[in-house]
PDB file of C-alpha atoms in Angstrom:
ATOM      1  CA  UNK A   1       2.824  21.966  12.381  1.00 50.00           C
ATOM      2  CA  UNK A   2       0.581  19.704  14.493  1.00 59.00           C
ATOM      3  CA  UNK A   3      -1.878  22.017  14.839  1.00 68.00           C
ATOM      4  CA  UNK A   4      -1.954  23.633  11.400  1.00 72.00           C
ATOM      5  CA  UNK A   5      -1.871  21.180   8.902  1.00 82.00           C
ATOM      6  CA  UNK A   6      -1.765  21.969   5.090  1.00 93.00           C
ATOM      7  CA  UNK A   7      -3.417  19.293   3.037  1.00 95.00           C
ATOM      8  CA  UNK A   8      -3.061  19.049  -0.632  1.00 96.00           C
ATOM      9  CA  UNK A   9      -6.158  17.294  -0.963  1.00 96.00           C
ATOM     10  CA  UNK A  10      -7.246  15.596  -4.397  1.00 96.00           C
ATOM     11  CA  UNK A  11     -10.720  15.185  -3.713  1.00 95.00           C
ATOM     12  CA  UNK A  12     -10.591  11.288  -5.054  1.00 90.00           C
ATOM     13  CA  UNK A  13     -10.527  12.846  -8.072  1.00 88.00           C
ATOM     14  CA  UNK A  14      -6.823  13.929  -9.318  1.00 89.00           C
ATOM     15  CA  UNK A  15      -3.094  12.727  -8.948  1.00 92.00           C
ATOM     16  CA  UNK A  16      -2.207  15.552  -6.203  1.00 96.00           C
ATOM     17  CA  UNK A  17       1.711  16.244  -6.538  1.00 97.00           C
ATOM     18  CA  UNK A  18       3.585  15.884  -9.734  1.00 95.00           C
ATOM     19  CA  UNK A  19       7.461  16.696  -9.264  1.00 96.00           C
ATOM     20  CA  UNK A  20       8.920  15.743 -12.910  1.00 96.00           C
ATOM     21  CA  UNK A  21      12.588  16.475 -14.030  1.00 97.00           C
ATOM     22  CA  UNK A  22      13.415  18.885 -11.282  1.00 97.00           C
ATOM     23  CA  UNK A  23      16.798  19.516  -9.737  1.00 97.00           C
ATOM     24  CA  UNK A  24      16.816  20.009  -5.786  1.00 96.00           C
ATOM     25  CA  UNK A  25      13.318  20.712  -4.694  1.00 96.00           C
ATOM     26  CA  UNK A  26      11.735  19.987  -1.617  1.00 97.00           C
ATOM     27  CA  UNK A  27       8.129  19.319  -0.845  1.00 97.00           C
ATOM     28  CA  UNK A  28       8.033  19.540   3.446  1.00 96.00           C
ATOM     29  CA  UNK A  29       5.509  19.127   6.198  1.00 94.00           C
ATOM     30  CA  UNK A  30       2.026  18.573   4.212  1.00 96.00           C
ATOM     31  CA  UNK A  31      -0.352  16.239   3.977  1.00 97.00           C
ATOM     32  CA  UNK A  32      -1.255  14.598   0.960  1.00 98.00           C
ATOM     33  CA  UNK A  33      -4.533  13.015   0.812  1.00 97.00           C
ATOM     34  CA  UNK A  34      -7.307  11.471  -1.328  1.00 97.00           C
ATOM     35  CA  UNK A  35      -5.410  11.238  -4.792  1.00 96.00           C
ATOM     36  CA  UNK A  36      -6.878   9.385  -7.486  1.00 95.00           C
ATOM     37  CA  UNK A  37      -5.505   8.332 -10.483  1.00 92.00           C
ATOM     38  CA  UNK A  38      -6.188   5.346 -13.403  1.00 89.00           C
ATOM     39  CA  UNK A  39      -2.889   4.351 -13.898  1.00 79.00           C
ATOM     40  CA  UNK A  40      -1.498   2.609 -17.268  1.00 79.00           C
ATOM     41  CA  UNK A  41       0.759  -0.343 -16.734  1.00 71.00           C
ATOM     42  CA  UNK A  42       4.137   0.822 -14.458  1.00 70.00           C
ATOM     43  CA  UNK A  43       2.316   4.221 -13.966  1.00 85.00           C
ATOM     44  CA  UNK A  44       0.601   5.668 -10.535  1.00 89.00           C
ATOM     45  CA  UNK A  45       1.455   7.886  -8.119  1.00 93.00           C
ATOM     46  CA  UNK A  46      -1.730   8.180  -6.896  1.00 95.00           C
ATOM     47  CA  UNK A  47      -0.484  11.039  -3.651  1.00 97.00           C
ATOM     48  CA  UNK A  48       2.519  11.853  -5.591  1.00 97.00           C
ATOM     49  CA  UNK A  49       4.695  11.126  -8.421  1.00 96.00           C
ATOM     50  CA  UNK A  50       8.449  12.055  -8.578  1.00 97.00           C
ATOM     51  CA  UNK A  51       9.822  11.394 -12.037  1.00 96.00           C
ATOM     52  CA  UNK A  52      13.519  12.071 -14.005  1.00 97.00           C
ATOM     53  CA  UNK A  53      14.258  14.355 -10.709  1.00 98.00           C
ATOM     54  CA  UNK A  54      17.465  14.455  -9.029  1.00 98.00           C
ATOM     55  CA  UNK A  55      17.636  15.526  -5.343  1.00 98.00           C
ATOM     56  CA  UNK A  56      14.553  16.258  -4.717  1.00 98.00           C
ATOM     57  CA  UNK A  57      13.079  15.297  -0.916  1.00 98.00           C
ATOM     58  CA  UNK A  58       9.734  14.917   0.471  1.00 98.00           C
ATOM     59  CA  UNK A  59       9.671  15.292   4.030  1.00 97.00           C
ATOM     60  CA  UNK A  60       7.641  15.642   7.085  1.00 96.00           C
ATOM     61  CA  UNK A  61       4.627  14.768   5.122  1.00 97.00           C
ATOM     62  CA  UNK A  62       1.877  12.327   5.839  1.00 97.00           C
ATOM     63  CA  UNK A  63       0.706  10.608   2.661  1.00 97.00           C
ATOM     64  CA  UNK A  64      -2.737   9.267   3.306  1.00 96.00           C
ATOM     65  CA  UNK A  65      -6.047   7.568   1.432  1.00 96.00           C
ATOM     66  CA  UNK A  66      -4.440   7.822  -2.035  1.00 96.00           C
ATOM     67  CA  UNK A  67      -5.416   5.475  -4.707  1.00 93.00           C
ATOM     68  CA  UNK A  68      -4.005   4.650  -7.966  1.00 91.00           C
ATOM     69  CA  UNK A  69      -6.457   1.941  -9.851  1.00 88.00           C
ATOM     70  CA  UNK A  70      -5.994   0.084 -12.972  1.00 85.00           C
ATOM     71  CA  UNK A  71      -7.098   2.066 -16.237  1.00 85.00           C
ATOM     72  CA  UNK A  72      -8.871   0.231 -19.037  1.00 86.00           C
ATOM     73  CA  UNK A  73      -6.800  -2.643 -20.560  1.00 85.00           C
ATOM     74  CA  UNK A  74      -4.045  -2.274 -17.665  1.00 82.00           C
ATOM     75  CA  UNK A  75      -2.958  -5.094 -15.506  1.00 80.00           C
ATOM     76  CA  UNK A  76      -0.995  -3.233 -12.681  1.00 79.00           C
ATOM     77  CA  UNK A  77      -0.100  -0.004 -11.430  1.00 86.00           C
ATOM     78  CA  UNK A  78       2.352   1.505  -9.040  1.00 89.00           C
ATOM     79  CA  UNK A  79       2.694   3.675  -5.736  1.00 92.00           C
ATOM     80  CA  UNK A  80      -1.041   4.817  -4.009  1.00 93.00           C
ATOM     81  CA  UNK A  81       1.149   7.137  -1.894  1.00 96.00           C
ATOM     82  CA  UNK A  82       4.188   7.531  -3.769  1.00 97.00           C
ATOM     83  CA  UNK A  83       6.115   6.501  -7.445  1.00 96.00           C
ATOM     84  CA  UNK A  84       9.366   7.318  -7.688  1.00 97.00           C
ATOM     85  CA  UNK A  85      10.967   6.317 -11.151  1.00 95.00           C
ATOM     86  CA  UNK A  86      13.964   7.384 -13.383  1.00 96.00           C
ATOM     87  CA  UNK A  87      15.421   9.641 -10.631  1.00 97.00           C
ATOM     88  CA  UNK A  88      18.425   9.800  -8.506  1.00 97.00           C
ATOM     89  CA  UNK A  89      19.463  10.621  -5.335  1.00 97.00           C
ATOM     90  CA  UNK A  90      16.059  11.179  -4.044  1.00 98.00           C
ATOM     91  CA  UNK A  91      14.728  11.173  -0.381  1.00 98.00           C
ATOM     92  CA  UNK A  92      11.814  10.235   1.306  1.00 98.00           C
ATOM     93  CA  UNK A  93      12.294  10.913   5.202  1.00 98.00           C
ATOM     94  CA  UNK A  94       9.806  11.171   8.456  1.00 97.00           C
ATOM     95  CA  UNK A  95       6.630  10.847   6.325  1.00 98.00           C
ATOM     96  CA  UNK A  96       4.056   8.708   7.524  1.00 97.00           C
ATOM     97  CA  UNK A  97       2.284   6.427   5.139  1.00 96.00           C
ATOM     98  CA  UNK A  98      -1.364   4.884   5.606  1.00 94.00           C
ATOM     99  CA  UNK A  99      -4.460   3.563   4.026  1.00 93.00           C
ATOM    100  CA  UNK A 100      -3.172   4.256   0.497  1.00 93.00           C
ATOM    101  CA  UNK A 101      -3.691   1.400  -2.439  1.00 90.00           C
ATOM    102  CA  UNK A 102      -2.047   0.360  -5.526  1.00 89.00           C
ATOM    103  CA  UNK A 103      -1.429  -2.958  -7.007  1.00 86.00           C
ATOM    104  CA  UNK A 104       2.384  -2.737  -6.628  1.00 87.00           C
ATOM    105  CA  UNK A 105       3.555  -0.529  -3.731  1.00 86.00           C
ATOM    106  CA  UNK A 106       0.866   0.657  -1.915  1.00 89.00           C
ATOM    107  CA  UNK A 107       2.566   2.911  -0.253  1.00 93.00           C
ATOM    108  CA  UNK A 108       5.577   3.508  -2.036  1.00 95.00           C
ATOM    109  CA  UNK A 109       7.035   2.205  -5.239  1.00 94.00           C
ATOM    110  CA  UNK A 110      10.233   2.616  -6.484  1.00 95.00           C
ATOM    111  CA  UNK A 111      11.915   2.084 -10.081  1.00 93.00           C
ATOM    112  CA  UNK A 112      15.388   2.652 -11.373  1.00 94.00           C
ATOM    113  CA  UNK A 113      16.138   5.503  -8.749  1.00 95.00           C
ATOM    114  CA  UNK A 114      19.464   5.033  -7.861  1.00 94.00           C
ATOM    115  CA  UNK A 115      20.524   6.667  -4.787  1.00 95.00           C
ATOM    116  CA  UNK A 116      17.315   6.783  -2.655  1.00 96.00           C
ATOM    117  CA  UNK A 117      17.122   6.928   0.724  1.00 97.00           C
ATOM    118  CA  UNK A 118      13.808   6.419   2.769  1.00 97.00           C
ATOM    119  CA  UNK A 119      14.769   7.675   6.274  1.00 98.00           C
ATOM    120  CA  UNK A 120      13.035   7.551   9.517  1.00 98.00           C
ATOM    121  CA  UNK A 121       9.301   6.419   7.845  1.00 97.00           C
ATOM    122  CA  UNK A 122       6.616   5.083   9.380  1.00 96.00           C
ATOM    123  CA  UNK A 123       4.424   2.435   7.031  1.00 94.00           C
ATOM    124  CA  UNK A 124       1.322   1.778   9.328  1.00 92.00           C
ATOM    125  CA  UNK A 125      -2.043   0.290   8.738  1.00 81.00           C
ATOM    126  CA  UNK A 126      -1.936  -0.602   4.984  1.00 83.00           C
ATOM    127  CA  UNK A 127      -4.456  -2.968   3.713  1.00 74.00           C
ATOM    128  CA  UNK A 128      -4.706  -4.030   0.261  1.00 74.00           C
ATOM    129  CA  UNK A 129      -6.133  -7.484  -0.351  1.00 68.00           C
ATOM    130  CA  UNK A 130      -4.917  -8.107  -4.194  1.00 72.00           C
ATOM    131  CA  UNK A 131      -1.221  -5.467  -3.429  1.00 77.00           C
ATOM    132  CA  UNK A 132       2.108  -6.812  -4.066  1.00 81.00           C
ATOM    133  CA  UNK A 133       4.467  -4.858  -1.160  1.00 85.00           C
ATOM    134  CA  UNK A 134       3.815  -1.979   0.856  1.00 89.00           C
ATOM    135  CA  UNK A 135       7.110  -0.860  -0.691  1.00 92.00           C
ATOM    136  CA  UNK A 136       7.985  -2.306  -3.679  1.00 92.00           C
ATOM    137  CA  UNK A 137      11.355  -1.798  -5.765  1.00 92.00           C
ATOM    138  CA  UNK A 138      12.551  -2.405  -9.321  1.00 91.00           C
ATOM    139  CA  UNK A 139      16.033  -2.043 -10.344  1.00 88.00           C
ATOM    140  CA  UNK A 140      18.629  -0.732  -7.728  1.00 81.00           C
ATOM    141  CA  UNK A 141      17.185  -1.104  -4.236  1.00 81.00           C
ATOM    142  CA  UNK A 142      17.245   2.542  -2.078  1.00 92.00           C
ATOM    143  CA  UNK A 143      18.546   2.349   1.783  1.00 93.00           C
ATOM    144  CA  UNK A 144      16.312   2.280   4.447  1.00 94.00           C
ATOM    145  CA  UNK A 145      17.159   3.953   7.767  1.00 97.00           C
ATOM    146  CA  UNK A 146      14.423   3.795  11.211  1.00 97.00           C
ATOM    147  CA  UNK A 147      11.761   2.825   9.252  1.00 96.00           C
ATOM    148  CA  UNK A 148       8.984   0.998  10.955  1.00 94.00           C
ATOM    149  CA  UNK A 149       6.345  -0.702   8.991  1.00 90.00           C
ATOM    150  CA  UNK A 150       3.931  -2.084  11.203  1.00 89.00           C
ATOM    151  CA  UNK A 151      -0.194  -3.058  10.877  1.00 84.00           C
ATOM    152  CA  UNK A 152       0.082  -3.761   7.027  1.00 83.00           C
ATOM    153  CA  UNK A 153      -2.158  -6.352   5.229  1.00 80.00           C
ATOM    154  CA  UNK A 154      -1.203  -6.904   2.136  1.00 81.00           C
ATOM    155  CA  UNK A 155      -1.226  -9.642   0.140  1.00 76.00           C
ATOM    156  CA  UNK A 156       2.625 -10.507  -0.840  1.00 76.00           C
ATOM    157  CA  UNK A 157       4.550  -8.545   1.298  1.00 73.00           C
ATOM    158  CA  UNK A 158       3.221  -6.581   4.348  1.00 74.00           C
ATOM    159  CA  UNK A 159       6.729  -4.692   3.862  1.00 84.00           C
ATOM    160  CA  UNK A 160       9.004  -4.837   0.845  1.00 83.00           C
ATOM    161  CA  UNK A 161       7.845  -6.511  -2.379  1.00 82.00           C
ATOM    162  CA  UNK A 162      11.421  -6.587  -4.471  1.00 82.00           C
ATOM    163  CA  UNK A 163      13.766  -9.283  -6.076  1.00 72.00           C
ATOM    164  CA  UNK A 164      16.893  -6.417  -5.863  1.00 74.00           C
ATOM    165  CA  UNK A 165      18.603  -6.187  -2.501  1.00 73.00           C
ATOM    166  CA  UNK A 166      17.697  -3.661  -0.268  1.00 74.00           C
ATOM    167  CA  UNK A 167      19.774  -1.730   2.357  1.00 79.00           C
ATOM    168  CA  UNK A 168      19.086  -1.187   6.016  1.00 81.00           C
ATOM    169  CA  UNK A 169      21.052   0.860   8.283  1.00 80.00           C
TER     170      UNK A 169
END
């Protein structure tokens, strides 16, 4: 897979996944690259957005250069790589995560999915001057397992931007 790579690619023009109410799928060793999406407020997803799914896993995927940016008349927006939201049981396991931007989450943002696990992911060389968390989390925190977030510049929280408790294992 290291040598023949399939990238989704949105061209900095379109959000590039969209997994929404789906039971069980599986999106596995891609890259997902140069999304682009004007978010409303406590919408993004900017590489991909998972929504009202249960069991559903990406994995083995590198999420890179996604941006979700504030549409007219919002004042924030969530995951540049990744928004999870309404979903449960959900996984997000050996992806790596870099140069993606959002003003909450710039990698990955999380809300009200219960029963998340983000296994073995690696959160490396995020920058986002004005972004609140590399990961950030609303409502019932997910457990972490081998994660390493390292390299990250980001403006409140160069890891986890959440006032739920988290999990690490």
């Amino acid at each position: 897979p290291q040598t023949r790579v399939t990238v989704f690619d949105g061209q900095d023009a379109v959000q590039v996944v969209r997994m929404v109410d789906i039971v069980a799928a599986r999106l596995d060793g891609v890259s997902v690259a140069h999304g682009s999406v004007a978010a409303t407020n406590k919408m993004g997803g900017a590489g991909i957005l998972i929504s009202g799914c249960q069991y559903c896993t990406v994995a083995t995927c590198r999420i890179l250069h996604n941006r979700a940016s504030l549409a007219v008349g919002a004042t924030s927006c969530e995951g540049g790589g990744v928004l999870l939201k309404y979903s449960t049981s959900c996984q997000i396991t050996d992806c790596l995560f870099t140069d993606n931007q959002a003003t909450y989450g710039t990698s990955l943002s999380i809300l009200y999915a219960a029963g998340t696990l983000v296994n073995a992911c690696r959160f490396a060389g995020e920058c986002h001057v004005g972004g609140r968390g590399v990961v950030r989390v609303n409502g019932s925190g997910p457990t972490y397992q081998n994660c390493v977030f390292t390299g990250n510049r980001v403006f409140w929280g160069s890891a986890i931007y959440s006032a739920q408790d988290q999990v690490f294992v």
